[in-house]
PDB file of C-alpha atoms in Angstrom:
ATOM      1  CA  GLY A   1     -20.092 -17.216 -36.003  1.00 47.00           C
ATOM      2  CA  HIS A   2     -22.331 -14.806 -34.371  1.00 51.00           C
ATOM      3  CA  VAL A   3     -25.930 -15.871 -33.095  1.00 52.00           C
ATOM      4  CA  LEU A   4     -28.749 -13.566 -33.121  1.00 53.00           C
ATOM      5  CA  LYS A   5     -31.528 -13.539 -30.421  1.00 55.00           C
ATOM      6  CA  GLY A   6     -34.699 -12.704 -31.775  1.00 55.00           C
ATOM      7  CA  GLY A   7     -34.021 -14.357 -35.348  1.00 58.00           C
ATOM      8  CA  GLY A   8     -36.503 -16.803 -34.461  1.00 59.00           C
ATOM      9  CA  SER A   9     -34.247 -19.503 -33.183  1.00 76.00           C
ATOM     10  CA  SER A  10     -34.477 -20.569 -30.608  1.00 88.00           C
ATOM     11  CA  ALA A  11     -31.581 -21.798 -27.725  1.00 91.00           C
ATOM     12  CA  THR A  12     -32.393 -25.889 -28.390  1.00 91.00           C
ATOM     13  CA  ASP A  13     -32.625 -24.895 -32.578  1.00 91.00           C
ATOM     14  CA  LEU A  14     -29.205 -23.676 -31.873  1.00 91.00           C
ATOM     15  CA  LYS A  15     -27.859 -25.669 -29.352  1.00 91.00           C
ATOM     16  CA  GLN A  16     -28.365 -28.511 -32.113  1.00 91.00           C
ATOM     17  CA  ALA A  17     -27.119 -26.552 -34.806  1.00 92.00           C
ATOM     18  CA  GLY A  18     -23.797 -26.762 -32.653  1.00 92.00           C
ATOM     19  CA  PHE A  19     -23.242 -23.275 -31.200  1.00 92.00           C
ATOM     20  CA  SER A  20     -22.013 -23.473 -27.363  1.00 93.00           C
ATOM     21  CA  VAL A  21     -23.500 -22.505 -24.630  1.00 94.00           C
ATOM     22  CA  THR A  22     -20.747 -19.498 -24.234  1.00 93.00           C
ATOM     23  CA  ASP A  23     -22.206 -18.314 -27.963  1.00 92.00           C
ATOM     24  CA  LEU A  24     -25.982 -18.326 -26.954  1.00 93.00           C
ATOM     25  CA  LYS A  25     -25.049 -17.155 -23.700  1.00 93.00           C
ATOM     26  CA  ARG A  26     -22.890 -13.644 -25.550  1.00 92.00           C
ATOM     27  CA  ALA A  27     -26.484 -13.917 -27.843  1.00 91.00           C
ATOM     28  CA  GLY A  28     -28.440 -12.883 -24.809  1.00 92.00           C
ATOM     29  CA  PHE A  29     -30.070 -15.810 -24.011  1.00 93.00           C
ATOM     30  CA  SER A  30     -30.964 -16.191 -20.123  1.00 92.00           C
ATOM     31  CA  LEU A  31     -30.070 -18.966 -17.774  1.00 94.00           C
ATOM     32  CA  THR A  32     -33.277 -20.388 -17.970  1.00 92.00           C
ATOM     33  CA  ASP A  33     -33.110 -20.248 -22.511  1.00 92.00           C
ATOM     34  CA  LEU A  34     -29.939 -22.724 -21.978  1.00 94.00           C
ATOM     35  CA  LYS A  35     -30.732 -24.610 -19.159  1.00 92.00           C
ATOM     36  CA  ARG A  36     -33.736 -25.943 -21.166  1.00 92.00           C
ATOM     37  CA  ALA A  37     -32.005 -26.515 -24.508  1.00 93.00           C
ATOM     38  CA  GLY A  38     -30.888 -29.097 -21.914  1.00 93.00           C
ATOM     39  CA  PHE A  39     -27.295 -27.717 -21.564  1.00 94.00           C
ATOM     40  CA  SER A  40     -25.796 -29.312 -18.967  1.00 93.00           C
ATOM     41  CA  LEU A  41     -24.631 -27.878 -15.696  1.00 94.00           C
ATOM     42  CA  THR A  42     -20.995 -27.889 -15.966  1.00 93.00           C
ATOM     43  CA  ASP A  43     -21.295 -26.363 -19.266  1.00 93.00           C
ATOM     44  CA  LEU A  44     -23.046 -23.376 -17.974  1.00 95.00           C
ATOM     45  CA  LYS A  45     -20.435 -23.371 -14.862  1.00 95.00           C
ATOM     46  CA  GLN A  46     -17.911 -23.139 -17.844  1.00 93.00           C
ATOM     47  CA  ALA A  47     -20.228 -19.982 -19.510  1.00 93.00           C
ATOM     48  CA  GLY A  48     -19.585 -18.532 -16.799  1.00 94.00           C
ATOM     49  CA  PHE A  49     -23.148 -18.777 -14.802  1.00 95.00           C
ATOM     50  CA  SER A  50     -22.248 -17.752 -10.933  1.00 95.00           C
ATOM     51  CA  ALA A  51     -23.504 -20.421  -7.813  1.00 95.00           C
ATOM     52  CA  THR A  52     -26.093 -18.130  -7.081  1.00 95.00           C
ATOM     53  CA  ASP A  53     -27.247 -18.244 -10.997  1.00 95.00           C
ATOM     54  CA  LEU A  54     -28.084 -21.583 -10.851  1.00 95.00           C
ATOM     55  CA  LYS A  55     -29.524 -21.734  -7.515  1.00 94.00           C
ATOM     56  CA  GLN A  56     -31.738 -19.036  -8.473  1.00 93.00           C
ATOM     57  CA  ALA A  57     -32.760 -21.227 -11.748  1.00 92.00           C
ATOM     58  CA  GLY A  58     -33.254 -24.447  -9.551  1.00 92.00           C
ATOM     59  CA  PHE A  59     -30.208 -26.664  -9.169  1.00 93.00           C
ATOM     60  CA  SER A  60     -29.946 -28.112  -6.146  1.00 94.00           C
ATOM     61  CA  LEU A  61     -26.664 -27.957  -3.884  1.00 94.00           C
ATOM     62  CA  THR A  62     -25.964 -31.739  -4.925  1.00 94.00           C
ATOM     63  CA  ASP A  63     -26.076 -30.779  -7.983  1.00 94.00           C
ATOM     64  CA  LEU A  64     -23.858 -27.693  -7.221  1.00 95.00           C
ATOM     65  CA  LYS A  65     -21.327 -29.695  -5.357  1.00 94.00           C
ATOM     66  CA  ARG A  66     -21.258 -32.302  -8.407  1.00 93.00           C
ATOM     67  CA  ALA A  67     -20.182 -29.564 -11.206  1.00 94.00           C
ATOM     68  CA  GLY A  68     -16.904 -28.506  -8.624  1.00 94.00           C
ATOM     69  CA  PHE A  69     -18.752 -25.419  -7.011  1.00 95.00           C
ATOM     70  CA  SER A  70     -16.157 -24.329  -3.887  1.00 94.00           C
ATOM     71  CA  ALA A  71     -18.124 -23.650  -0.610  1.00 95.00           C
ATOM     72  CA  THR A  72     -16.883 -20.179  -0.579  1.00 95.00           C
ATOM     73  CA  ASP A  73     -19.350 -19.928  -4.182  1.00 95.00           C
ATOM     74  CA  LEU A  74     -22.004 -21.734  -1.959  1.00 94.00           C
ATOM     75  CA  LYS A  75     -21.643 -19.703   0.769  1.00 95.00           C
ATOM     76  CA  GLU A  76     -22.302 -16.403  -1.414  1.00 94.00           C
ATOM     77  CA  ALA A  77     -25.109 -18.409  -2.512  1.00 94.00           C
ATOM     78  CA  GLY A  78     -26.910 -18.002   0.657  1.00 94.00           C
ATOM     79  CA  TYR A  79     -26.197 -21.360   1.744  1.00 95.00           C
ATOM     80  CA  LEU A  80     -25.452 -21.930   5.143  1.00 95.00           C
ATOM     81  CA  LEU A  81     -22.722 -23.625   7.374  1.00 96.00           C
ATOM     82  CA  PHE A  82     -24.726 -26.545   8.324  1.00 96.00           C
ATOM     83  CA  GLU A  83     -25.377 -27.530   3.965  1.00 95.00           C
ATOM     84  CA  ALA A  84     -22.196 -27.021   2.582  1.00 95.00           C
ATOM     85  CA  LYS A  85     -20.568 -29.505   6.354  1.00 94.00           C
ATOM     86  CA  GLU A  86     -23.457 -32.074   4.790  1.00 92.00           C
ATOM     87  CA  ALA A  87     -22.906 -31.353   1.432  1.00 92.00           C
ATOM     88  CA  GLY A  88     -19.401 -32.835   2.269  1.00 93.00           C
ATOM     89  CA  LEU A  89     -17.627 -29.101   1.963  1.00 93.00           C
ATOM     90  CA  ILE A  90     -16.347 -28.482   5.029  1.00 95.00           C
ATOM     91  CA  GLY A  91     -14.324 -31.265   7.290  1.00 94.00           C
ATOM     92  CA  THR A  92     -12.591 -28.728  10.106  1.00 95.00           C
ATOM     93  CA  VAL A  93     -13.136 -25.622  11.256  1.00 95.00           C
ATOM     94  CA  ALA A  94     -10.324 -24.107   9.045  1.00 96.00           C
ATOM     95  CA  ASP A  95     -12.153 -25.296   5.954  1.00 95.00           C
ATOM     96  CA  ALA A  96     -15.417 -23.457   7.222  1.00 96.00           C
ATOM     97  CA  GLU A  97     -13.203 -20.403   7.896  1.00 96.00           C
ATOM     98  CA  ARG A  98     -11.781 -20.549   4.365  1.00 95.00           C
ATOM     99  CA  ALA A  99     -15.266 -20.466   2.451  1.00 95.00           C
ATOM    100  CA  GLY A 100     -16.408 -17.440   4.913  1.00 95.00           C
ATOM    101  CA  PHE A 101     -17.970 -18.612   7.694  1.00 96.00           C
ATOM    102  CA  SER A 102     -17.384 -18.204  11.297  1.00 95.00           C
ATOM    103  CA  ALA A 103     -15.239 -20.368  13.233  1.00 95.00           C
ATOM    104  CA  ALA A 104     -18.329 -19.357  15.825  1.00 95.00           C
ATOM    105  CA  ALA A 105     -21.171 -20.989  13.462  1.00 95.00           C
ATOM    106  CA  TYR A 106     -18.810 -24.161  13.282  1.00 96.00           C
ATOM    107  CA  ALA A 107     -18.331 -24.498  16.902  1.00 96.00           C
ATOM    108  CA  ALA A 108     -22.086 -23.927  17.283  1.00 96.00           C
ATOM    109  CA  PHE A 109     -22.915 -26.729  14.552  1.00 96.00           C
ATOM    110  CA  GLU A 110     -20.354 -28.923  16.438  1.00 96.00           C
ATOM    111  CA  ALA A 111     -22.782 -28.694  19.636  1.00 95.00           C
ATOM    112  CA  LYS A 112     -25.584 -29.286  17.975  1.00 96.00           C
ATOM    113  CA  GLN A 113     -24.410 -32.561  16.378  1.00 95.00           C
ATOM    114  CA  ALA A 114     -23.306 -33.516  20.309  1.00 96.00           C
ATOM    115  CA  GLY A 115     -26.595 -33.187  20.827  1.00 96.00           C
ATOM    116  CA  SER A 116     -27.156 -29.070  22.456  1.00 95.00           C
ATOM    117  CA  SER A 117     -30.331 -27.711  22.014  1.00 94.00           C
ATOM    118  CA  ALA A 118     -30.384 -24.159  20.487  1.00 93.00           C
ATOM    119  CA  ALA A 119     -31.255 -23.624  24.009  1.00 92.00           C
ATOM    120  CA  GLN A 120     -27.761 -24.797  25.720  1.00 93.00           C
ATOM    121  CA  ALA A 121     -26.196 -23.297  22.401  1.00 93.00           C
ATOM    122  CA  LYS A 122     -27.061 -19.398  23.199  1.00 91.00           C
ATOM    123  CA  ARG A 123     -26.409 -20.344  26.952  1.00 90.00           C
ATOM    124  CA  ALA A 124     -22.899 -21.213  25.862  1.00 91.00           C
ATOM    125  CA  GLY A 125     -23.339 -17.814  23.844  1.00 91.00           C
ATOM    126  CA  HIS A 126     -23.695 -18.591  20.170  1.00 92.00           C
ATOM    127  CA  SER A 127     -25.861 -15.693  18.504  1.00 91.00           C
ATOM    128  CA  ALA A 128     -28.960 -16.733  17.068  1.00 90.00           C
ATOM    129  CA  THR A 129     -26.782 -15.858  13.387  1.00 92.00           C
ATOM    130  CA  ASP A 130     -24.418 -18.876  14.859  1.00 94.00           C
ATOM    131  CA  LEU A 131     -27.983 -21.130  15.342  1.00 94.00           C
ATOM    132  CA  LYS A 132     -28.900 -20.618  12.068  1.00 94.00           C
ATOM    133  CA  GLU A 133     -26.094 -21.879  10.235  1.00 95.00           C
ATOM    134  CA  ALA A 134     -25.641 -24.648  12.782  1.00 96.00           C
ATOM    135  CA  GLY A 135     -29.040 -25.545  10.946  1.00 95.00           C
ATOM    136  CA  PHE A 136     -31.270 -24.748  14.362  1.00 94.00           C
ATOM    137  CA  SER A 137     -34.564 -23.771  12.947  1.00 92.00           C
ATOM    138  CA  ALA A 138     -36.256 -20.200  13.191  1.00 89.00           C
ATOM    139  CA  ALA A 139     -38.943 -22.104  16.026  1.00 89.00           C
ATOM    140  CA  ASP A 140     -35.715 -23.538  18.039  1.00 90.00           C
ATOM    141  CA  ILE A 141     -34.369 -19.412  17.973  1.00 89.00           C
ATOM    142  CA  PHE A 142     -36.728 -17.053  17.963  1.00 87.00           C
ATOM    143  CA  PRO A 143     -37.888 -17.914  22.121  1.00 85.00           C
ATOM    144  CA  LEU A 144     -34.223 -17.637  22.701  1.00 84.00           C
ATOM    145  CA  CYS A 145     -34.294 -13.830  20.901  1.00 78.00           C
ATOM    146  CA  LYS A 146     -37.325 -12.846  23.042  1.00 63.00           C
ATOM    147  CA  ASP A 147     -35.205 -11.668  26.275  1.00 51.00           C
ATOM    148  CA  GLU A 148     -32.992  -9.180  23.935  1.00 47.00           C
ATOM    149  CA  ARG A 149     -35.629  -6.971  22.377  1.00 47.00           C
ATOM    150  CA  ARG A 150     -36.934  -5.099  25.449  1.00 47.00           C
ATOM    151  CA  GLU A 151     -37.473  -6.394  29.010  1.00 44.00           C
ATOM    152  CA  GLY A 152     -41.548  -7.615  29.874  1.00 44.00           C
ATOM    153  CA  ALA A 153     -41.624  -8.229  25.542  1.00 46.00           C
ATOM    154  CA  GLN A 154     -42.696 -12.008  26.353  1.00 47.00           C
ATOM    155  CA  GLY A 155     -45.505 -11.583  23.121  1.00 49.00           C
ATOM    156  CA  VAL A 156     -48.140 -12.199  25.926  1.00 48.00           C
ATOM    157  CA  PHE A 157     -51.579 -10.962  24.050  1.00 48.00           C
ATOM    158  CA  LYS A 158     -53.272  -8.410  25.968  1.00 49.00           C
ATOM    159  CA  SER A 159     -56.225  -7.945  23.678  1.00 53.00           C
ATOM    160  CA  GLY A 160     -56.687 -10.180  20.732  1.00 51.00           C
ATOM    161  CA  SER A 161     -54.771  -7.933  18.366  1.00 51.00           C
ATOM    162  CA  ARG A 162     -52.341  -6.086  20.289  1.00 51.00           C
ATOM    163  CA  SER A 163     -49.039  -7.192  22.284  1.00 49.00           C
ATOM    164  CA  GLU A 164     -46.103  -6.445  24.027  1.00 49.00           C
ATOM    165  CA  PHE A 165     -44.003  -3.763  22.814  1.00 47.00           C
ATOM    166  CA  GLY A 166     -41.618  -5.395  19.969  1.00 49.00           C
ATOM    167  CA  THR A 167     -43.780  -8.003  18.899  1.00 58.00           C
ATOM    168  CA  LEU A 168     -46.823  -7.675  16.539  1.00 60.00           C
ATOM    169  CA  TYR A 169     -49.884  -6.512  16.024  1.00 57.00           C
ATOM    170  CA  TYR A 170     -52.802  -8.670  14.165  1.00 60.00           C
ATOM    171  CA  TYR A 171     -54.908  -7.203  11.560  1.00 59.00           C
ATOM    172  CA  GLY A 172     -56.469 -10.636  10.880  1.00 61.00           C
ATOM    173  CA  GLY A 173     -55.936 -13.536   7.880  1.00 60.00           C
ATOM    174  CA  ASN A 174     -51.764 -13.287   7.174  1.00 59.00           C
ATOM    175  CA  TYR A 175     -51.347  -9.094   8.291  1.00 60.00           C
ATOM    176  CA  TRP A 176     -49.271  -8.467  11.507  1.00 60.00           C
ATOM    177  CA  GLN A 177     -47.847  -5.294  11.940  1.00 60.00           C
ATOM    178  CA  PRO A 178     -44.656  -3.930  14.518  1.00 62.00           C
ATOM    179  CA  ASN A 179     -45.909  -2.346  17.710  1.00 57.00           C
ATOM    180  CA  GLY A 180     -45.068   0.427  19.407  1.00 58.00           C
ATOM    181  CA  PRO A 181     -44.234   0.789  22.978  1.00 58.00           C
ATOM    182  CA  ASP A 182     -48.575   1.401  23.798  1.00 58.00           C
ATOM    183  CA  GLY A 183     -48.685  -1.934  22.599  1.00 56.00           C
ATOM    184  CA  HIS A 184     -50.477   0.055  19.064  1.00 58.00           C
ATOM    185  CA  PRO A 185     -49.255  -0.527  15.454  1.00 59.00           C
ATOM    186  CA  TYR A 186     -46.267   2.369  14.660  1.00 54.00           C
ATOM    187  CA  LEU A 187     -48.991   3.244  11.710  1.00 55.00           C
ATOM    188  CA  GLU A 188     -51.445   4.564  13.991  1.00 45.00           C
ATOM    189  CA  ARG A 189     -49.291   7.368  15.822  1.00 40.00           C
TER     190      ARG A 189
END
């Protein structure tokens, strides 16, 4: 049978009438409608929704793992290596590489687990991306990246609003703009 969306029936009514998640998806009901109607994550996965779709609909990493999504699916959905590792979906560097993560990110994760700081891992040659994948925070990583922007760019303010090249110009509130070489925002040039 064909289901027509817009005929006044909700996804919940149609589900109770015995229509499948696939029928309702084909009829144009959104993932949000189907989730609200009470279809399970497993039903939604079988109907062809991706880990990315389901993550955006509010399902957790634990939910996605329980529904049988792979480490590769989770990487494609935007999860980081440390999240897939903590969820138990990656055991070895080979598992990480099969899922599309780098061996370098895996090594950075192992360094973090062994107690290395972000600075130690960076000195050992790990990139900012590897450190992020390993679970280091932006607050841990950002100070280590200053030397990569431009010599002398230490983020020290020259005045209340101007700072070194490569950092930000402060306008007040939450408004910041990248600086040019003269310490003024690019838009003022």
